[in-house]
Coordinates of C-alpha atoms in Angstrom, one line a residue:
X1 CA 0.1 -0.1 0.0
X2 CA 3.1 2.6 0.9
X3 CA 4.4 1.7 -2.5
X4 CA 1.3 1.9 -4.2
X5 CA 0.9 5.7 -2.8
X6 CA 4.3 6.4 -3.4
X7 CA 4.1 5.8 -7.1
X8 CA 0.6 7.8 -7.5
X9 CA 2.7 10.7 -5.5
X10 CA 5.3 10.5 -8.0
X11 CA 3.1 9.9 -11.0
X12 CA 1.3 13.4 -9.8
X13 CA 4.4 15.3 -9.2
X14 CA 5.8 14.3 -12.5
X15 CA 2.7 15.8 -13.8
X16 CA 3.3 18.7 -11.7
X17 CA 6.5 19.2 -12.6
X18 CA 5.7 19.1 -16.5
X19 CA 3.0 22.1 -15.9
X20 CA 4.9 24.2 -13.5
X21 CA 7.4 25.2 -16.6
X22 CA 5.1 26.5 -19.1
X23 CA 2.8 28.2 -16.6
X24 CA 6.0 29.9 -14.9
X25 CA 7.1 30.8 -18.6
X26 CA 3.5 32.3 -19.2
X27 CA 3.0 34.1 -15.9
X28 CA 6.8 35.9 -17.0
X29 CA 5.9 36.8 -20.5
X30 CA 2.7 38.1 -18.7
X31 CA 4.4 40.2 -16.3
X32 CA 6.4 41.9 -18.9
X33 CA 4.9 42.1 -22.1
X34 CA 1.1 42.1 -20.7
X35 CA 1.4 45.5 -19.3
X36 CA 2.2 47.3 -22.5
X37 CA -0.6 45.9 -24.8
X38 CA -3.3 45.6 -21.8
X39 CA -2.6 49.5 -20.5
X40 CA -2.1 50.9 -24.0
X41 CA -5.6 49.3 -25.1
X42 CA -7.6 50.6 -21.9
X43 CA -6.0 53.5 -21.8
X44 CA -7.3 54.4 -25.4
X45 CA -10.5 54.6 -24.2
X46 CA -10.2 56.4 -21.2
X47 CA -11.3 59.9 -21.1
X48 CA -10.2 62.7 -20.2
X49 CA -7.0 61.9 -21.9
X50 CA -4.8 62.9 -18.8
X51 CA -6.3 60.5 -16.2
X52 CA -4.2 57.4 -15.4
X53 CA -6.0 54.2 -15.9
X54 CA -8.5 52.8 -13.6
X55 CA -9.1 55.7 -11.0
X56 CA -12.6 56.8 -10.0
X57 CA -12.8 60.2 -11.6
X58 CA -12.4 59.0 -15.1
X59 CA -14.8 57.5 -17.6
X60 CA -14.9 55.3 -20.8
X61 CA -15.5 56.4 -24.1
X62 CA -14.3 57.0 -27.7
X63 CA -13.3 60.7 -27.2
X64 CA -9.8 59.9 -27.7
X65 CA -10.1 58.5 -31.4
X66 CA -12.7 61.1 -32.3
X67 CA -10.3 63.8 -31.0
X68 CA -7.5 62.4 -33.1
X69 CA -9.9 61.8 -36.2
X70 CA -11.4 65.3 -35.8
X71 CA -7.9 67.4 -35.4
X72 CA -6.5 65.5 -38.9
X73 CA -3.1 65.1 -37.3
X74 CA -3.4 61.5 -37.4
X75 CA -3.4 61.5 -41.2
X76 CA -0.1 63.4 -41.2
X77 CA 1.4 61.3 -38.7
X78 CA 0.4 58.0 -40.5
X79 CA 1.5 59.8 -43.9
X80 CA 4.7 61.3 -42.5
X81 CA 5.8 58.0 -40.9
X82 CA 4.7 55.7 -43.9
X83 CA 7.1 58.0 -46.0
X84 CA 9.9 58.2 -43.3
X85 CA 10.0 54.3 -42.8
X86 CA 9.2 53.2 -46.1
X87 CA 12.1 55.1 -47.8
X88 CA 14.7 54.5 -45.1
X89 CA 13.8 50.7 -45.7
X90 CA 13.8 51.0 -49.5
X91 CA 17.4 52.8 -48.9
X92 CA 18.8 50.2 -46.7
X93 CA 17.5 47.4 -48.7
X94 CA 19.2 48.3 -52.0
X95 CA 22.4 49.1 -50.3
X96 CA 22.4 45.7 -48.3
X97 CA 21.6 43.3 -51.6
X98 CA 24.3 45.0 -53.1
X99 CA 26.8 44.5 -50.6
X100 CA 25.4 41.2 -49.4
X101 CA 25.8 40.4 -53.5
X102 CA 29.2 41.4 -53.6
X103 CA 30.7 39.6 -50.6
X104 CA 28.9 36.3 -51.5
X105 CA 29.1 35.7 -54.9
X106 CA 31.8 37.8 -56.3
X107 CA 35.7 37.7 -56.1
X108 CA 35.4 40.9 -54.1
X109 CA 39.0 41.3 -52.6
X110 CA 39.2 42.2 -48.6
X111 CA 36.1 40.5 -47.8
X112 CA 36.8 40.0 -44.1
X113 CA 37.5 43.5 -43.5
X114 CA 34.7 44.5 -45.6
X115 CA 32.0 42.5 -43.4
X116 CA 33.4 43.9 -40.4
X117 CA 33.4 47.6 -41.4
X118 CA 29.7 47.2 -42.7
X119 CA 28.6 45.7 -39.4
X120 CA 30.4 48.2 -37.1
X121 CA 27.8 50.7 -37.3
X122 CA 25.3 48.4 -35.7
X123 CA 27.5 48.5 -32.3
X124 CA 27.2 52.5 -32.1
X125 CA 24.2 53.7 -30.1
X126 CA 21.7 55.5 -32.7
X127 CA 21.6 58.3 -30.3
X128 CA 25.3 59.1 -30.7
X129 CA 25.0 58.1 -34.5
X130 CA 22.3 61.0 -35.3
X131 CA 24.2 63.4 -33.2
X132 CA 27.0 63.0 -35.2
X133 CA 24.7 63.1 -38.7
X134 CA 23.9 66.5 -37.2
X135 CA 27.5 67.8 -36.7
X136 CA 28.1 66.8 -40.0
X137 CA 24.9 67.7 -41.8
X138 CA 23.8 70.7 -39.6
X139 CA 22.6 73.1 -43.0
X140 CA 24.8 76.2 -41.6
X141 CA 27.7 74.5 -39.2
X142 CA 27.9 70.8 -40.5
X143 CA 31.5 69.9 -41.4
X144 CA 30.2 68.3 -44.9
X145 CA 28.4 71.4 -45.9
X146 CA 31.2 73.6 -44.8
X147 CA 33.4 71.5 -47.0
X148 CA 30.9 71.9 -50.0
X149 CA 30.7 75.5 -49.9
X150 CA 34.2 76.4 -49.3
X151 CA 34.7 74.4 -52.9
X152 CA 30.8 76.0 -54.2
X153 CA 31.1 79.3 -52.6
X154 CA 27.9 80.7 -54.5
X155 CA 26.2 78.5 -51.9
X156 CA 24.9 80.6 -48.9
X157 CA 23.6 77.3 -46.7
X158 CA 23.4 73.7 -47.2
X159 CA 23.1 72.1 -49.6
X160 CA 22.4 69.2 -47.6
X161 CA 19.8 69.7 -44.4
X162 CA 19.9 66.9 -42.2
X163 CA 16.6 68.8 -40.5
X164 CA 14.4 67.7 -43.6
X165 CA 12.7 64.3 -44.5
X166 CA 15.4 63.5 -46.8
X167 CA 18.0 64.0 -44.2
X168 CA 15.7 61.7 -41.6
X169 CA 15.9 58.9 -44.5
X170 CA 19.2 58.7 -45.0
X171 CA 20.3 58.9 -41.6
X172 CA 17.6 55.9 -40.8
X173 CA 17.9 54.2 -44.0
X174 CA 22.1 53.9 -43.5
X175 CA 21.4 53.1 -39.8
X176 CA 19.8 49.8 -40.9
X177 CA 22.2 48.4 -43.5
X178 CA 24.4 46.5 -41.2
X179 CA 21.2 44.7 -39.9
X180 CA 19.9 43.6 -43.2
X181 CA 23.5 43.0 -44.2
X182 CA 23.4 40.1 -42.0
X183 CA 20.2 39.1 -43.4
X184 CA 20.9 38.8 -46.6
X185 CA 24.2 37.3 -46.0
X186 CA 22.6 34.7 -44.2
X187 CA 20.1 34.0 -47.0
X188 CA 22.7 34.1 -49.9
X189 CA 24.5 31.2 -47.7
X190 CA 21.5 29.3 -47.2
X191 CA 21.5 27.8 -51.1
X192 CA 23.8 26.5 -53.6
X193 CA 24.7 28.9 -56.3
X194 CA 24.4 25.9 -59.0
X195 CA 21.8 27.4 -60.9
X196 CA 23.8 30.6 -61.1
X197 CA 26.7 28.8 -62.4
X198 CA 24.4 26.7 -64.9
X199 CA 23.2 30.4 -66.3
X200 CA 26.9 31.5 -66.4
X201 CA 27.9 28.3 -68.3
X202 CA 25.1 29.2 -70.9
X203 CA 26.4 32.7 -71.6
X204 CA 24.0 34.7 -69.4
X205 CA 25.7 38.0 -68.3
X206 CA 26.1 39.1 -64.4
X207 CA 22.7 41.2 -65.0
X208 CA 20.5 38.7 -66.2
X209 CA 21.6 36.2 -63.7
X210 CA 21.1 38.5 -60.8
X211 CA 17.3 39.9 -61.9
X212 CA 16.4 36.1 -63.5
X213 CA 17.8 33.8 -60.9
X214 CA 19.4 35.5 -57.6
X215 CA 17.0 37.7 -56.5
X216 CA 13.7 35.5 -57.5
X217 CA 15.4 32.7 -55.3
X218 CA 15.9 35.6 -52.6
X219 CA 12.6 37.0 -52.9
X220 CA 10.9 35.6 -49.8
X221 CA 14.1 36.4 -47.6
X222 CA 14.3 39.9 -49.1
X223 CA 10.7 40.9 -48.5
X224 CA 11.3 39.3 -44.8
X225 CA 14.2 41.0 -44.2
X226 CA 12.3 44.5 -45.7
X227 CA 9.2 43.9 -43.5
X228 CA 11.3 43.5 -40.2
X229 CA 13.2 46.7 -41.1
X230 CA 10.0 48.5 -41.7
X231 CA 9.1 47.7 -38.1
X232 CA 12.2 48.9 -36.9
X233 CA 11.5 52.0 -39.0
X234 CA 8.4 52.8 -37.9
X235 CA 9.0 52.4 -34.0
X236 CA 12.3 54.6 -34.9
X237 CA 12.7 57.2 -32.0
X238 CA 16.4 58.8 -32.0
X239 CA 16.2 60.0 -35.6
X240 CA 12.4 61.3 -35.1
X241 CA 13.2 62.7 -31.8
X242 CA 16.2 64.8 -33.0
X243 CA 15.3 65.6 -36.2
X244 CA 11.4 65.7 -37.2
X245 CA 10.9 68.9 -35.5
X246 CA 13.0 70.5 -37.7
X247 CA 11.9 68.9 -40.9
X248 CA 8.1 69.8 -40.0
X249 CA 7.6 66.0 -39.9
X250 CA 4.7 64.4 -37.8
X251 CA 6.5 61.1 -36.9
X252 CA 4.9 58.5 -34.3
X253 CA 8.0 58.7 -32.1
X254 CA 8.3 62.3 -31.7
X255 CA 4.6 63.1 -31.6
X256 CA 4.2 60.2 -28.9
X257 CA 7.3 62.0 -27.0
X258 CA 6.2 65.6 -27.2
X259 CA 2.6 64.5 -26.3
X260 CA 4.2 62.9 -22.9
X261 CA 6.5 66.3 -22.3
X262 CA 4.8 69.0 -23.4
X263 CA 6.9 72.1 -23.4
X264 CA 4.0 74.2 -22.2
X265 CA 3.8 72.4 -19.1
X266 CA 0.4 70.7 -20.2
X267 CA -0.4 67.2 -18.5
X268 CA 0.7 64.2 -20.6
X269 CA -2.2 62.9 -23.1
X270 CA -1.7 59.2 -21.8
X271 CA -5.5 58.6 -23.7
X272 CA -4.4 60.6 -26.9
X273 CA -1.2 58.6 -27.0
X274 CA -2.7 55.0 -26.7
X275 CA -5.5 55.9 -29.1
X276 CA -2.7 56.7 -31.6
X277 CA -0.4 53.7 -30.5
X278 CA -3.4 51.1 -31.0
X279 CA -3.5 52.1 -34.8
X280 CA 0.7 51.6 -35.5
X281 CA 0.2 48.6 -33.2
X282 CA -2.2 47.3 -35.8
X283 CA 0.3 47.9 -38.5
X284 CA 3.1 46.7 -37.2
X285 CA 1.0 43.3 -35.9
X286 CA -0.1 42.8 -39.7
X287 CA 3.5 43.4 -40.7
X288 CA 4.8 40.9 -38.2
X289 CA 2.3 38.1 -39.3
X290 CA 3.3 38.7 -43.0
X291 CA 6.9 38.4 -41.5
X292 CA 6.2 35.2 -40.1
X293 CA 4.5 33.7 -43.0
X294 CA 7.2 34.9 -45.3
X295 CA 9.9 33.0 -43.3
X296 CA 7.9 30.0 -43.2
X297 CA 7.7 30.0 -46.9
X298 CA 11.2 30.8 -47.2
X299 CA 11.8 27.0 -46.6
X300 CA 10.5 25.9 -49.8
X301 CA 13.0 28.1 -51.4
X302 CA 16.0 26.1 -49.9
X303 CA 18.4 24.2 -52.1
X304 CA 21.0 22.0 -50.5
X305 CA 24.2 23.4 -50.1
X306 CA 27.2 21.2 -52.1
X307 CA 30.2 20.7 -50.2
X308 CA 32.3 22.1 -53.2
X309 CA 34.3 25.2 -53.9
X310 CA 31.8 27.4 -55.9
X311 CA 33.0 29.8 -58.5
X312 CA 32.7 33.4 -58.1
X313 CA 31.9 36.1 -60.6
X314 CA 34.8 38.2 -61.5
X315 CA 34.4 41.8 -61.0
X316 CA 37.2 42.7 -63.3
X317 CA 37.4 46.4 -64.0
X318 CA 34.5 47.0 -61.1
X319 CA 36.7 45.5 -58.5
X320 CA 38.1 49.2 -57.3
X321 CA 34.8 50.9 -57.8
X322 CA 33.2 48.3 -55.5
X323 CA 35.7 48.8 -53.1
X324 CA 35.5 52.4 -53.2
X325 CA 31.5 52.4 -52.6
X326 CA 32.0 50.2 -49.4
X327 CA 35.0 52.4 -48.0
X328 CA 32.7 55.5 -48.8
X329 CA 30.1 54.0 -46.9
X330 CA 32.6 52.8 -44.2
X331 CA 33.6 56.7 -44.0
X332 CA 30.6 58.0 -44.2
X333 CA 28.5 56.0 -41.4
X334 CA 31.6 55.4 -39.0
X335 CA 35.0 57.4 -39.4
X336 CA 33.3 60.6 -39.8
X337 CA 30.7 60.5 -37.5
X338 CA 33.3 59.4 -34.6
X339 CA 35.8 62.1 -36.0
X340 CA 33.3 64.9 -35.6
X341 CA 32.5 63.5 -31.8
X342 CA 36.0 63.5 -30.7
X343 CA 36.5 67.2 -32.4
X344 CA 33.5 68.3 -30.7
X345 CA 34.4 66.9 -27.2
X346 CA 37.8 68.8 -27.3
X347 CA 35.6 72.1 -27.6
X348 CA 33.3 73.7 -25.1
X349 CA 30.8 74.0 -28.2
X350 CA 30.9 72.6 -31.9
X351 CA 33.6 74.9 -34.0
X352 CA 34.0 74.0 -37.5
X353 CA 37.4 72.3 -38.3
X354 CA 40.2 74.7 -39.2
X355 CA 44.0 75.1 -38.2
X356 CA 43.2 78.6 -36.3
X357 CA 41.0 76.1 -33.8
X358 CA 43.4 73.9 -33.2
X359 CA 44.7 76.2 -30.6
X360 CA 41.5 75.8 -28.7
X361 CA 41.4 72.1 -28.2
X362 CA 41.4 70.8 -24.5
X363 CA 40.4 67.8 -22.3
X364 CA 38.1 70.3 -20.4
X365 CA 34.9 68.8 -21.6
X366 CA 36.2 65.2 -20.0
X367 CA 37.3 66.7 -16.8
X368 CA 34.0 68.6 -16.6
X369 CA 31.9 65.0 -17.1
X370 CA 34.2 63.2 -14.9
X371 CA 33.4 65.6 -12.1
X372 CA 29.9 65.7 -12.8
X373 CA 27.8 64.0 -10.0
X374 CA 25.4 62.3 -12.7
X375 CA 28.1 60.7 -14.8
X376 CA 29.1 57.6 -12.0
X377 CA 25.5 57.0 -11.4
X378 CA 24.6 56.8 -15.1
X379 CA 27.5 54.7 -15.8
X380 CA 26.5 52.4 -12.9
X381 CA 23.2 52.2 -13.7
X382 CA 23.5 51.6 -17.2
X383 CA 25.9 48.3 -16.4
X384 CA 23.4 47.4 -14.3
X385 CA 20.3 47.1 -16.7
X386 CA 22.7 46.0 -19.6
X387 CA 23.3 43.1 -17.6
X388 CA 20.1 42.0 -15.4
X389 CA 17.6 43.1 -18.0
X390 CA 18.8 40.6 -20.6
X391 CA 19.5 38.0 -18.1
X392 CA 15.6 37.9 -17.2
X393 CA 14.8 38.3 -20.8
X394 CA 17.0 35.1 -21.8
X395 CA 15.9 33.1 -18.8
X396 CA 12.1 33.2 -20.0
X397 CA 13.0 32.8 -23.3
X398 CA 14.7 29.3 -22.4
X399 CA 11.8 28.4 -20.5
X400 CA 9.3 29.2 -22.9
X401 CA 11.2 27.5 -25.8
X402 CA 11.8 24.5 -24.1
X403 CA 8.1 24.2 -23.1
X404 CA 7.0 24.8 -26.6
X405 CA 9.5 22.7 -27.8
X406 CA 9.5 19.7 -25.7
X407 CA 6.1 19.3 -25.4
X408 CA 6.0 20.2 -21.6
X409 CA 2.8 22.2 -22.8
X410 CA -0.6 21.2 -23.9
X411 CA -0.8 22.2 -27.6
X412 CA -3.3 25.2 -26.8
X413 CA -1.0 26.5 -24.4
X414 CA 2.1 26.2 -26.4
X415 CA 0.6 28.2 -29.0
X416 CA 0.0 30.9 -26.6
X417 CA 3.0 31.2 -25.5
X418 CA 4.5 31.1 -29.0
X419 CA 2.3 33.9 -30.0
X420 CA 3.1 36.1 -26.7
X421 CA 6.5 35.5 -26.6
X422 CA 7.0 36.4 -30.4
X423 CA 4.4 39.5 -30.1
X424 CA 6.8 42.1 -28.1
X425 CA 8.8 42.6 -31.5
X426 CA 5.6 43.9 -32.9
X427 CA 5.0 46.5 -30.3
X428 CA 6.9 49.8 -31.3
X429 CA 8.9 50.9 -28.2
X430 CA 7.2 54.4 -27.9
X431 CA 3.9 52.7 -27.6
X432 CA 5.3 50.2 -24.8
X433 CA 7.1 52.9 -23.3
X434 CA 3.8 54.7 -22.9
X435 CA 1.9 51.6 -21.5
X436 CA 4.8 50.8 -19.5
X437 CA 4.8 54.4 -17.9
X438 CA 0.9 53.9 -17.0
X439 CA 1.5 50.3 -15.5
X440 CA 4.3 51.3 -13.2
X441 CA 2.7 54.6 -12.2
X442 CA -0.7 53.0 -11.2
X443 CA 1.1 50.0 -9.9
X444 CA 3.2 52.4 -7.6
X445 CA -0.1 54.2 -6.4
X446 CA -1.4 50.8 -5.0
X447 CA 1.6 49.9 -3.1
X448 CA 2.5 51.0 0.4
X449 CA 5.0 54.1 0.7
X450 CA 7.4 51.4 2.3
X451 CA 7.7 49.7 -1.3
X452 CA 10.2 51.4 -3.2
X453 CA 9.5 50.9 -6.8
X454 CA 9.0 54.1 -8.8
X455 CA 12.0 56.1 -9.3
X456 CA 14.0 53.0 -9.0
X457 CA 16.1 51.0 -11.5
X458 CA 13.7 48.4 -11.0
X459 CA 11.2 50.1 -13.3
X460 CA 13.8 50.4 -16.1
X461 CA 15.4 46.8 -16.0
X462 CA 11.5 45.5 -15.8
X463 CA 10.9 48.0 -18.8
X464 CA 13.6 46.9 -21.0
X465 CA 13.0 42.8 -20.1
X466 CA 9.8 43.3 -22.4
X467 CA 11.8 42.6 -25.4
X468 CA 11.8 38.9 -25.2
X469 CA 11.2 38.2 -28.8
X470 CA 14.5 38.6 -29.7
X471 CA 15.9 35.9 -27.4
X472 CA 13.1 33.5 -27.9
X473 CA 13.1 33.4 -31.5
X474 CA 16.9 32.3 -31.2
X475 CA 16.3 29.7 -28.5
X476 CA 13.2 28.4 -30.4
X477 CA 15.6 27.7 -33.2
X478 CA 18.2 26.3 -31.0
X479 CA 16.0 23.7 -29.3
X480 CA 14.5 22.8 -32.9
X481 CA 17.9 21.6 -34.1
X482 CA 18.8 19.8 -30.9
X483 CA 17.9 16.3 -31.2
X484 CA 15.2 15.0 -28.5
X485 CA 16.8 11.4 -27.9
X486 CA 19.5 13.4 -25.7
X487 CA 16.4 14.4 -23.5
X488 CA 15.2 10.7 -23.9
X489 CA 18.6 9.1 -22.9
X490 CA 18.9 11.4 -20.0
X491 CA 15.1 10.2 -18.6
X492 CA 16.3 7.0 -19.0
X493 CA 19.3 7.3 -16.8
X494 CA 17.0 9.0 -14.3
X495 CA 17.4 12.6 -14.9
X496 CA 14.7 14.7 -14.2
X497 CA 13.5 17.9 -16.4
X498 CA 15.5 20.4 -14.4
X499 CA 18.8 18.3 -14.2
X500 CA 18.5 17.7 -18.2
X501 CA 18.0 21.1 -19.3
X502 CA 20.9 22.2 -16.7
X503 CA 23.4 19.8 -17.6
X504 CA 22.6 18.7 -20.9
X505 CA 20.4 21.2 -23.0
X506 CA 22.2 24.3 -21.9
X507 CA 25.6 23.2 -22.7
X508 CA 24.8 22.0 -25.9
X509 CA 22.7 25.6 -26.7
X510 CA 25.4 27.8 -25.2
X511 CA 26.0 29.8 -28.2
X512 CA 22.5 30.6 -28.7
X513 CA 21.7 31.8 -25.2
X514 CA 25.1 33.6 -24.9
X515 CA 24.3 35.1 -28.4
X516 CA 21.0 36.3 -27.3
X517 CA 22.2 37.6 -24.3
X518 CA 25.2 39.5 -25.8
X519 CA 22.5 40.9 -28.3
X520 CA 20.1 42.1 -26.1
X521 CA 22.5 43.7 -24.0
X522 CA 23.9 45.4 -27.0
X523 CA 20.3 46.4 -27.6
X524 CA 20.0 47.8 -24.3
X525 CA 23.0 49.9 -24.4
X526 CA 21.5 51.4 -27.4
X527 CA 18.3 52.1 -26.2
X528 CA 16.9 55.5 -25.8
X529 CA 13.0 55.0 -26.2
X530 CA 12.2 53.4 -22.7
X531 CA 14.5 55.3 -20.3
X532 CA 13.8 58.6 -22.0
X533 CA 9.9 58.1 -22.0
X534 CA 9.8 56.7 -18.3
X535 CA 12.3 59.0 -16.9
X536 CA 9.8 61.7 -17.0
X537 CA 7.9 59.6 -13.9
X538 CA 11.6 59.7 -11.7
X539 CA 14.2 56.4 -12.5
X540 CA 17.6 57.7 -12.3
X541 CA 19.7 58.2 -15.5
X542 CA 21.7 56.1 -17.8
X543 CA 24.3 56.9 -20.5
X544 CA 21.7 57.4 -23.1
X545 CA 19.3 59.9 -21.0
X546 CA 22.5 61.9 -19.9
X547 CA 23.5 62.4 -23.2
X548 CA 20.1 63.5 -24.2
X549 CA 20.2 66.1 -21.4
X550 CA 23.6 67.5 -22.0
X551 CA 22.8 67.8 -25.7
X552 CA 20.5 70.2 -24.9
X553 CA 22.8 73.0 -23.3
X554 CA 26.4 71.5 -23.4
X555 CA 27.2 70.1 -27.2
X556 CA 30.9 69.6 -26.2
X557 CA 30.1 67.5 -22.7
X558 CA 27.4 65.7 -24.9
X559 CA 30.1 64.9 -27.2
X560 CA 32.8 63.6 -24.8
X561 CA 29.8 61.2 -23.2
X562 CA 29.2 59.8 -26.8
X563 CA 32.9 59.3 -27.0
X564 CA 33.2 57.4 -23.8
X565 CA 30.0 55.3 -24.5
X566 CA 31.5 54.0 -27.6
X567 CA 34.6 53.2 -25.6
X568 CA 32.5 51.7 -23.2
X569 CA 30.6 49.6 -25.5
X570 CA 33.7 48.4 -27.5
X571 CA 35.4 47.4 -23.9
X572 CA 32.3 45.8 -22.9
X573 CA 31.7 43.5 -25.9
X574 CA 35.3 42.6 -25.8
X575 CA 35.1 41.7 -22.6
X576 CA 31.7 39.3 -23.0
X577 CA 33.9 38.0 -26.0
X578 CA 36.2 36.5 -23.9
X579 CA 34.0 35.7 -21.3
X580 CA 31.8 33.5 -23.4
X581 CA 32.5 33.2 -27.0
X582 CA 36.5 32.3 -26.4
X583 CA 35.7 30.1 -23.5
X584 CA 32.8 28.0 -25.6
X585 CA 35.0 27.2 -28.2

């Protein structure tokens, strides 16, 4: 009888053990991804728009929507954002396809150096890149414009104005090139070029091969990459924040920010922002659905790579022009912005480079920055956020992917987990920030005074963790490639679920979860949307928000902090590479 009870108890515990992991994953996702969705939706229907959600003196209605439609600004926001995001994506896609094709399908020289040069800009935070563009292409004082006017003295200003729709598209489009380049490189390596070689042997020229064979085979990959870039452009924050006002453009990100931070001191319009956000949330959700369908469809276009050395298209006389174009890209997107940042950081304000201004160079801006009481706390806070938040996100992503890929969850629960874990990529950062701001403001009002929440790093850490989908997609791919017979062998040997995950699965998937952690850490280092919008309520400074504050009144010191931030990012990534990647080989 005792043995029977023990067996029943063991069986019940086994069933419970299977359930606890997917349920824990669901609760974790709801905690971090749920608030942006729920609070954005309900806040859109609560009036007046200045009221916090679920308070006694507010009511429900569609006034926020009718006001948006009546004032006509929604149409301009949709149109301007569509032009900005669509043109940026198109520019980035064309450049990325050309660069990826040159690297993978031609005999281009110095390929390793070329790949590194194209990818490097992805390491620089967008806020720093945008400041670099302003210093380079400001209509009157920009360094490039000044050089052009030296050659063409009849020009009074410009000729390039970064504070224009063209300037915004240029800045955003070039910033997307490294991401799409990586995407298209992987796509080109995913199928054999036997058809291209056959066409070449039949006498087809390079242009015909490219447009008749290569691009049609890549079509699902190209469209999928363009859609994900379009989503990123719709939620782009830094470029519109710095440039949209000067360009007289009504972009989603800038409109949300200034609605929550009114210069006249008016109360934040949470309801208006949420109503606006639902429109864009619907658009990005549709785009993400199309992206997911294209990713599935792309598998039908795969060809089995042959273990042989493929012939490459000879560039011949186009070798030097190709290298020159890539060098120009690296020069414009990396060297020039970094050089002008260093130059500006050596002066108390921006001065056009000249021999006479060399006498004004000093390190005062760096000394003043180190003496600023906000600098060390901002650096410390940034280090905490970029380590703790990715750790939480990756942990939840691993448990979620494990539950969905190893049948720990029921079919319906697995689909729900997959949908929720993948959904955060479709939530624009500014919309998520507004929802998180409402959630933590409301939560703080319900907590007792002795429970510290608002005004602490906890809010920022939890806010950064909402981007679980990036880590989840990587973990899901890893579990899909790992043979389940390893789990079965561990179970036969008496190992439990947790022991199997900890001692067998995770070591084998180290490159997946470590890579996701590094990617999210890099993303956190670059993030400005969440801390700047949520910062209005009290959380402490990070490096990104401090750069934004300094830019408003001390250009030199802001540039000095930007240079230090780039150096800090490089050291951080080098340290991570030594700790994780080098040891895993």
